[in-house]
Coordinates of C-alpha atoms in Angstrom, one line a residue:
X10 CA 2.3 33.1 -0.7
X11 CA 2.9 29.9 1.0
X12 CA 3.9 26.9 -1.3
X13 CA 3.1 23.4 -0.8
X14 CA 4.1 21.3 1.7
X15 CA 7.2 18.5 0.3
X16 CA 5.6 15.3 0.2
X17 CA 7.6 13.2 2.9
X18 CA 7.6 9.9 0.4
X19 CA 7.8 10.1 -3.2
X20 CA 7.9 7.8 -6.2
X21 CA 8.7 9.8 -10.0
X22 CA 8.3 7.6 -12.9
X23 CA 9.2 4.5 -11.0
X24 CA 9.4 1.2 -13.1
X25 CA 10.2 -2.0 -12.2
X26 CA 10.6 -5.3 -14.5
X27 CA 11.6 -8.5 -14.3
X28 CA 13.8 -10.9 -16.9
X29 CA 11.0 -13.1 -18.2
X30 CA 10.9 -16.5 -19.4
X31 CA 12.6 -17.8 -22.3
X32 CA 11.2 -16.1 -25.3
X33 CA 9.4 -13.7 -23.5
X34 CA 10.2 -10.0 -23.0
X35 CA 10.6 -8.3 -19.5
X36 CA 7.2 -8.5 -17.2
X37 CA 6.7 -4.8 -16.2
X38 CA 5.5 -5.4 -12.7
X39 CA 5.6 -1.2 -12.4
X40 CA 5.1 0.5 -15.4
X41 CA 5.4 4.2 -14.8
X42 CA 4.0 5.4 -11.4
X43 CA 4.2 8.7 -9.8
X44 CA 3.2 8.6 -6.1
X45 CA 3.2 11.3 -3.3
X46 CA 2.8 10.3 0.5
X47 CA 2.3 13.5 2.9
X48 CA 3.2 14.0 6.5
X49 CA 0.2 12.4 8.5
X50 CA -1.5 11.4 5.2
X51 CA -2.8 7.4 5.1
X52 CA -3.1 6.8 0.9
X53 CA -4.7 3.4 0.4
X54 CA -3.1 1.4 -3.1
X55 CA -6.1 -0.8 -4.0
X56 CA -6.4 -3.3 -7.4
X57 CA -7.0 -6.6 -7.9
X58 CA -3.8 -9.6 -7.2
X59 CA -0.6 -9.2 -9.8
X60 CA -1.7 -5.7 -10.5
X61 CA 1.7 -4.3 -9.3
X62 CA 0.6 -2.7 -5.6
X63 CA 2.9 -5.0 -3.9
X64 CA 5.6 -4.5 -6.2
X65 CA 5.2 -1.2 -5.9
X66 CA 5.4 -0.9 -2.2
X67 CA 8.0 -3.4 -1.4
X68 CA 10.2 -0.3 -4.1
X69 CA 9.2 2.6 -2.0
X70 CA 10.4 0.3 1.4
X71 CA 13.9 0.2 -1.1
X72 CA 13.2 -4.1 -0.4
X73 CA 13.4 -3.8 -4.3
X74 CA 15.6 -1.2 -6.7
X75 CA 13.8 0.3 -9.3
X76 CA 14.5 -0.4 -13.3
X77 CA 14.1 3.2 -13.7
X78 CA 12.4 6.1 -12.0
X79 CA 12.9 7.8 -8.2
X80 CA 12.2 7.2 -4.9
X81 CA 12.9 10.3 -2.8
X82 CA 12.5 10.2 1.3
X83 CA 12.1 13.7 2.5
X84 CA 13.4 15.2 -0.9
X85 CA 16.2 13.1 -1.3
X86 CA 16.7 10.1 -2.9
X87 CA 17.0 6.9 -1.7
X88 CA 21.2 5.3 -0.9
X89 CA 20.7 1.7 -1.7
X90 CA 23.8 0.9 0.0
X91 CA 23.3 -1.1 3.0
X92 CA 24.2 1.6 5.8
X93 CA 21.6 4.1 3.5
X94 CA 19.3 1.4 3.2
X95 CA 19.6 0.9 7.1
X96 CA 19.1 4.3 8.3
X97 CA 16.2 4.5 6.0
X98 CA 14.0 2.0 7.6
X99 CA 14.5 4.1 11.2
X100 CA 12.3 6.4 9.1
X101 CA 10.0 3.7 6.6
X102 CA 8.5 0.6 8.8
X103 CA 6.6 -2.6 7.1
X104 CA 3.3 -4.1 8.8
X105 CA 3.0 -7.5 6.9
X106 CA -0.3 -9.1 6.4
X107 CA -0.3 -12.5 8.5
X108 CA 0.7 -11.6 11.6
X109 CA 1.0 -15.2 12.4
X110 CA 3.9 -16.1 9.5
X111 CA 5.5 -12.7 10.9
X112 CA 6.7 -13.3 14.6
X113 CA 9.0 -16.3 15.5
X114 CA 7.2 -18.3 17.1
X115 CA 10.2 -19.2 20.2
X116 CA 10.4 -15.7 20.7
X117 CA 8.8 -13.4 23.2
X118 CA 6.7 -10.8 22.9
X119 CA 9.2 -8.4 24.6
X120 CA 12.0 -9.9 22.3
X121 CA 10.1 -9.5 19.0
X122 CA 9.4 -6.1 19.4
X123 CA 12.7 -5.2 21.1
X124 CA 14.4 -7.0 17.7
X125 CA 14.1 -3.6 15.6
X126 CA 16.0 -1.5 18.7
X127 CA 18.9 -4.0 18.7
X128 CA 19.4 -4.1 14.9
X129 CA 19.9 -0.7 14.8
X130 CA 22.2 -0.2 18.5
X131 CA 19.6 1.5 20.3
X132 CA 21.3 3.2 23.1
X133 CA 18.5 4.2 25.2
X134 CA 16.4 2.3 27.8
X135 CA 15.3 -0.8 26.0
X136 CA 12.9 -1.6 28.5
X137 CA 10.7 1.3 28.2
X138 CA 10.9 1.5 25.0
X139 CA 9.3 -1.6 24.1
X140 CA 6.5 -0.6 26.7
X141 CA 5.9 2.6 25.0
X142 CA 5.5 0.6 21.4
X143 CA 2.9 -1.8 23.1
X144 CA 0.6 0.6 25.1
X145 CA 0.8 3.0 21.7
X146 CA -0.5 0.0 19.6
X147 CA -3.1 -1.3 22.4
X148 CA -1.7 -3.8 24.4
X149 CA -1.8 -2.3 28.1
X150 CA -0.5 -2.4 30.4
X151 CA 2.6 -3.9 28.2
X152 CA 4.3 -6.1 30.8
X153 CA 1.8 -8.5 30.9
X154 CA 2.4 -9.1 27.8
X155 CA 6.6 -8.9 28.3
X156 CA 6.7 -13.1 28.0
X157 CA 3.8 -14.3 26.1
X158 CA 4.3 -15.9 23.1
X159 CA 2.4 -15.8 19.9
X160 CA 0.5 -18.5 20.2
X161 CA -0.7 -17.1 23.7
X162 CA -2.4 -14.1 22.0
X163 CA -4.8 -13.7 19.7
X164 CA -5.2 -13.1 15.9
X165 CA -5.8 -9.0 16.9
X166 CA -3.3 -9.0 19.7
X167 CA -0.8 -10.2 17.2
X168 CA -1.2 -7.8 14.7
X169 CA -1.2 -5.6 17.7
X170 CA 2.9 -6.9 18.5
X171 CA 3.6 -6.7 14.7
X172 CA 2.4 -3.1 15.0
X173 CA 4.1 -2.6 18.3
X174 CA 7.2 -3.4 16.3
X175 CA 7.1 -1.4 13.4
X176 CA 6.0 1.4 16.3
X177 CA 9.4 1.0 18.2
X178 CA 11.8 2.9 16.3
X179 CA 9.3 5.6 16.0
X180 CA 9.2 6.0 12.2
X181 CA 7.5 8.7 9.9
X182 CA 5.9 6.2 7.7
X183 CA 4.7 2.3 8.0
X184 CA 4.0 0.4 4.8
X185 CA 1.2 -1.8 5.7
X186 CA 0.3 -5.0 3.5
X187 CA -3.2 -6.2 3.4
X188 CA -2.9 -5.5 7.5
X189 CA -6.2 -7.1 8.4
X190 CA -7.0 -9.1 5.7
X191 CA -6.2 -12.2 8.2
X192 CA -8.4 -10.8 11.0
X193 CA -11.8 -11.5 12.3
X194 CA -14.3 -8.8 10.7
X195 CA -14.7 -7.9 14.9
X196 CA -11.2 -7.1 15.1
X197 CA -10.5 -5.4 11.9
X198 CA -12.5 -2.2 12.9
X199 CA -10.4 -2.0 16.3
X200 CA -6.9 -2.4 14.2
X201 CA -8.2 0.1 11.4
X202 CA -8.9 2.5 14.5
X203 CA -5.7 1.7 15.8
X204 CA -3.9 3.4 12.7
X205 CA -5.9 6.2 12.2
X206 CA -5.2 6.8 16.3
X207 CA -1.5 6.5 15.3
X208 CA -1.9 8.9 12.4
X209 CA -3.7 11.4 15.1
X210 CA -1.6 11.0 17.6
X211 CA 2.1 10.3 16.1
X212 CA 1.5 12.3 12.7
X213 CA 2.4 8.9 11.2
X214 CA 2.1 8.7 7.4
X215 CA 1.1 5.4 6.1
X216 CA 0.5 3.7 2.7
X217 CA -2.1 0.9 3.1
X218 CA -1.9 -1.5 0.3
X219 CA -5.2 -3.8 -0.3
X220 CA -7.8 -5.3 -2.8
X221 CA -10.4 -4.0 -0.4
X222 CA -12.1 -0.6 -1.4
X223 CA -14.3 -0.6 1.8
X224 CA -11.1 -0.5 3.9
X225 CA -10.3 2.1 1.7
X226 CA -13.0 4.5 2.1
X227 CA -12.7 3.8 6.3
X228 CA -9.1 4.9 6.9
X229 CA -7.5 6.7 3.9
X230 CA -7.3 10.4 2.9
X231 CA -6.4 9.8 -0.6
X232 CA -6.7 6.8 -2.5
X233 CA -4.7 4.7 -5.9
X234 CA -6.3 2.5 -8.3
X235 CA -3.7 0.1 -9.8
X236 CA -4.1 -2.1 -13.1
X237 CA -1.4 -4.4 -14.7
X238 CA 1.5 -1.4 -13.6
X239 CA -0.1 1.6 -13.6
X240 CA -2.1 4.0 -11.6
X241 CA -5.4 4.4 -13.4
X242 CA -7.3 6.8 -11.2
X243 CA -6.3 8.9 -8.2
X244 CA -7.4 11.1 -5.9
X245 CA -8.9 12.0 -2.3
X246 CA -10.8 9.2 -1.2
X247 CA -14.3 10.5 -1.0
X248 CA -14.4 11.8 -4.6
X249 CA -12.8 8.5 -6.6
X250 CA -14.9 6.1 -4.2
X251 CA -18.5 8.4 -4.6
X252 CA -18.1 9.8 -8.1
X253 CA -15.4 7.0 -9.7
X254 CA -14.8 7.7 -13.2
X255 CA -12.4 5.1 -14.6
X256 CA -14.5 1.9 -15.9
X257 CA -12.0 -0.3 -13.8
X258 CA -13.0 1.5 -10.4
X259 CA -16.5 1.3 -11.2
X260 CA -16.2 -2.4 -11.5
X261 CA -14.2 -3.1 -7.9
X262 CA -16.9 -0.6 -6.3
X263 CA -19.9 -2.5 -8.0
X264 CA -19.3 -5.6 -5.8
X265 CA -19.2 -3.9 -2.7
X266 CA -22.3 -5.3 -0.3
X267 CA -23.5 -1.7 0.0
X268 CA -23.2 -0.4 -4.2
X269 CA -26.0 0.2 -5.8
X270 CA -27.0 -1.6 -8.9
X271 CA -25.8 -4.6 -10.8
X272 CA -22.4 -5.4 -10.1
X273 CA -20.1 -5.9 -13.0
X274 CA -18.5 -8.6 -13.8
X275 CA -15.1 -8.5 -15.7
X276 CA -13.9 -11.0 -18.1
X277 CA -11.2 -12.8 -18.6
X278 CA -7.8 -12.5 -16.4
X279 CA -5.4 -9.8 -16.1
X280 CA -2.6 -9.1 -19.3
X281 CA 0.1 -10.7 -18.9
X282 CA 2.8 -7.9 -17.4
X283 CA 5.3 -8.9 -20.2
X284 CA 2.6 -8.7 -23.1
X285 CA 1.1 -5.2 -22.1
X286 CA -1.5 -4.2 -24.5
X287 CA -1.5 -0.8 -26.7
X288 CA -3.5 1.5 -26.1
X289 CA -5.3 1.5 -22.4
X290 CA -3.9 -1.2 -20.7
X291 CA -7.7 -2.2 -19.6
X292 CA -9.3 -2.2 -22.9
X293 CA -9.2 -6.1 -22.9
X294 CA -12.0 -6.4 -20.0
X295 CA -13.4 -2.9 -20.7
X296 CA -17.4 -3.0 -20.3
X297 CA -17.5 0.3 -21.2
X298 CA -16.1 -0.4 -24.7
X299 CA -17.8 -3.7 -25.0
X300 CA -20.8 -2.2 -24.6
X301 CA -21.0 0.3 -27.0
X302 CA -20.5 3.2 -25.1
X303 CA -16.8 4.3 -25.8
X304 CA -18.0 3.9 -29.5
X305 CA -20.9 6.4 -29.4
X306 CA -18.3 8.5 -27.3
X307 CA -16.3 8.5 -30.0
X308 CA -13.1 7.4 -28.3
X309 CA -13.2 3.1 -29.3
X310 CA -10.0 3.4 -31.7
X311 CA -8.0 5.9 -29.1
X312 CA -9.1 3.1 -26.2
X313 CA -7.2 0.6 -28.4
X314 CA -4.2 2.3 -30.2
X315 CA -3.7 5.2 -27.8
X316 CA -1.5 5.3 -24.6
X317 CA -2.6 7.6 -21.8
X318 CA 0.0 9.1 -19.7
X319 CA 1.0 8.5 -16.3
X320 CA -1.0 10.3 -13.5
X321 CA 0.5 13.2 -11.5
X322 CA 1.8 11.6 -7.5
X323 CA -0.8 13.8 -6.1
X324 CA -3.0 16.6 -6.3
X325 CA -6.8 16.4 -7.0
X326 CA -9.0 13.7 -8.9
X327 CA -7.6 12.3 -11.6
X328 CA -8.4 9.3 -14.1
X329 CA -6.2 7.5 -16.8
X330 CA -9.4 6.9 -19.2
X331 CA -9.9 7.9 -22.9
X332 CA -13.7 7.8 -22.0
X333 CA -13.9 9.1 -19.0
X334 CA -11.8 12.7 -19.7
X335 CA -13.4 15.7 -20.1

């Protein structure tokens, strides 16, 4: 019997806080997240601003240590020493989201992307290898764009160089931060095929971290809801986004053009991370309990008093809901 395959990224009870203001206790920017990333698998983290996704990734990319938890890179942990920390991002890229704030604006295009090989005393043939990175992420034939600068190219051709330089030192797995959030709706579909190609073609893992479900449902195989910390609902991308369960999904799906339906409206802001409420950490904004319906379930009191615990890093479907479980 064969088993199943080592995730190639993994987070175990990860938790990340930071001192808070006087007379306040630690904000839990992570609160307790398990997350698997497989070889070739693109996982999209969606929630709404300050829910922790960032947080989160810029922990799995060791930018940030975790308070507690794991982060394990092909079943070991991570060295946060700076020679571990160094070899690590050979394997682990980052694709920020403005492509513009991310070059240097007096350097080349052959020089950005060739910036990665240098760091880490490439010893092959420079030269080709920044041509491969380009023509991989679109830009052919790649010495025409050799001595451009950014402010020669165009909002998709940038992304294109930033991608081009994640792409050079041939990792496993990019981290990519709202990647076309910045883009012209025309060009986002051209860089979302662009990373699915990558996937195809390279095997490339990725972890796509955005507020936008649509994107979601176009280029992930699994997706991550996340609210004030935690994972609430998990799962492979076509069952959370067509049959979502947790009240919080619902709502971020109801205000898609395309949903069917009223959308709903939540109110009121986001806990603050260093006053986390008992009980489900979205009962605060919950329709489903303001409306009634957790009451008749018989589950109101649980939804406010009872913690639920923290979602397996991968597998099939599941939800972080007193309502919503079986």
């Amino acid at each position: 019997m064969t088993g199943v395959a080592a995730p190639l990224l993994s987070a175990t009870g990860v938790r990340v806080a930071f001192p808070g203001r006087r007379n306040t206790g630690e904000a839990r920017a992570v609160d307790g997240v398990d997350l698997d990333i497989g070889n070739g698998e693109i996982v999209a983290l969606v929630g709404e601003s300050g829910c922790g996704k960032t947080t989160l990734a810029r922990t799995l990319l060791g930018l940030v240590r975790p308070t507690s938890g794991t982060v394990r890179f092909g079943g070991r942990p991570l060295d946060y020493g700076s020679r571990g920390l160094k070899a690590y991002r050979k394997h682990v890229q980052l694709v920020l989201q403005d492509p513009s704030g991310s070059l240097n604006p007096r350097h080349t295009v052959y020089d950005a992307v060739a910036e990665g090989l240098r760091i880490h005393g490439h010893r092959g043939d420079e030269h080709t290898a920044v041509a491969e990175a380009l023509a991989l992420a679109g830009l052919r034939p790649p010495e025409r764009f050799f001595l451009r600068y950014p402010h020669q190219l165009s909002g998709g051709q940038r992304q294109r160089v930033v991608i081009a330089g994640a792409l050079v030192l041939r990792p496993e797995l990019i981290v990519a931060d709202e990647p076309v959030a910045s883009l012209d709706a025309s060009v986002r579909g051209e860089i979302l095929a662009l990373l699915l190609d990558l996937r195809d073609e390279l095997g490339l893992s990725a972890l796509v971290v955005t507020h936008d479900l649509g994107l979601a449902w176009n280029i992930a195989d699994r997706v991550a809801v996340m609210y004030l910390g935690r994972i609430v609902e998990t799962g492979p991308v076509e069952q959370v986004l067509t049959a979502p369960r947790h009240p919080y999904t619902r709502a971020l799906l109801s205000v898609l053009p395309e949903s069917e339906g009223s959308p709903v409206v939540l109110t009121g802001e986001p806990p603050d991370p260093s006053r986390i409420p008992g009980g489900c950490r979205f009962h605060a904004r919950c329709h489903v309990l303001a409306s009634g319906e957790a009451e008749t379930a018989g589950v109101a009191d649980r939804c406010r008093t009872e913690d639920l615990p923290v979602l397996p890093g991968s597998g099939s479907a599941r939800v972080a809901c007193h309502w919503a479980r079986p």
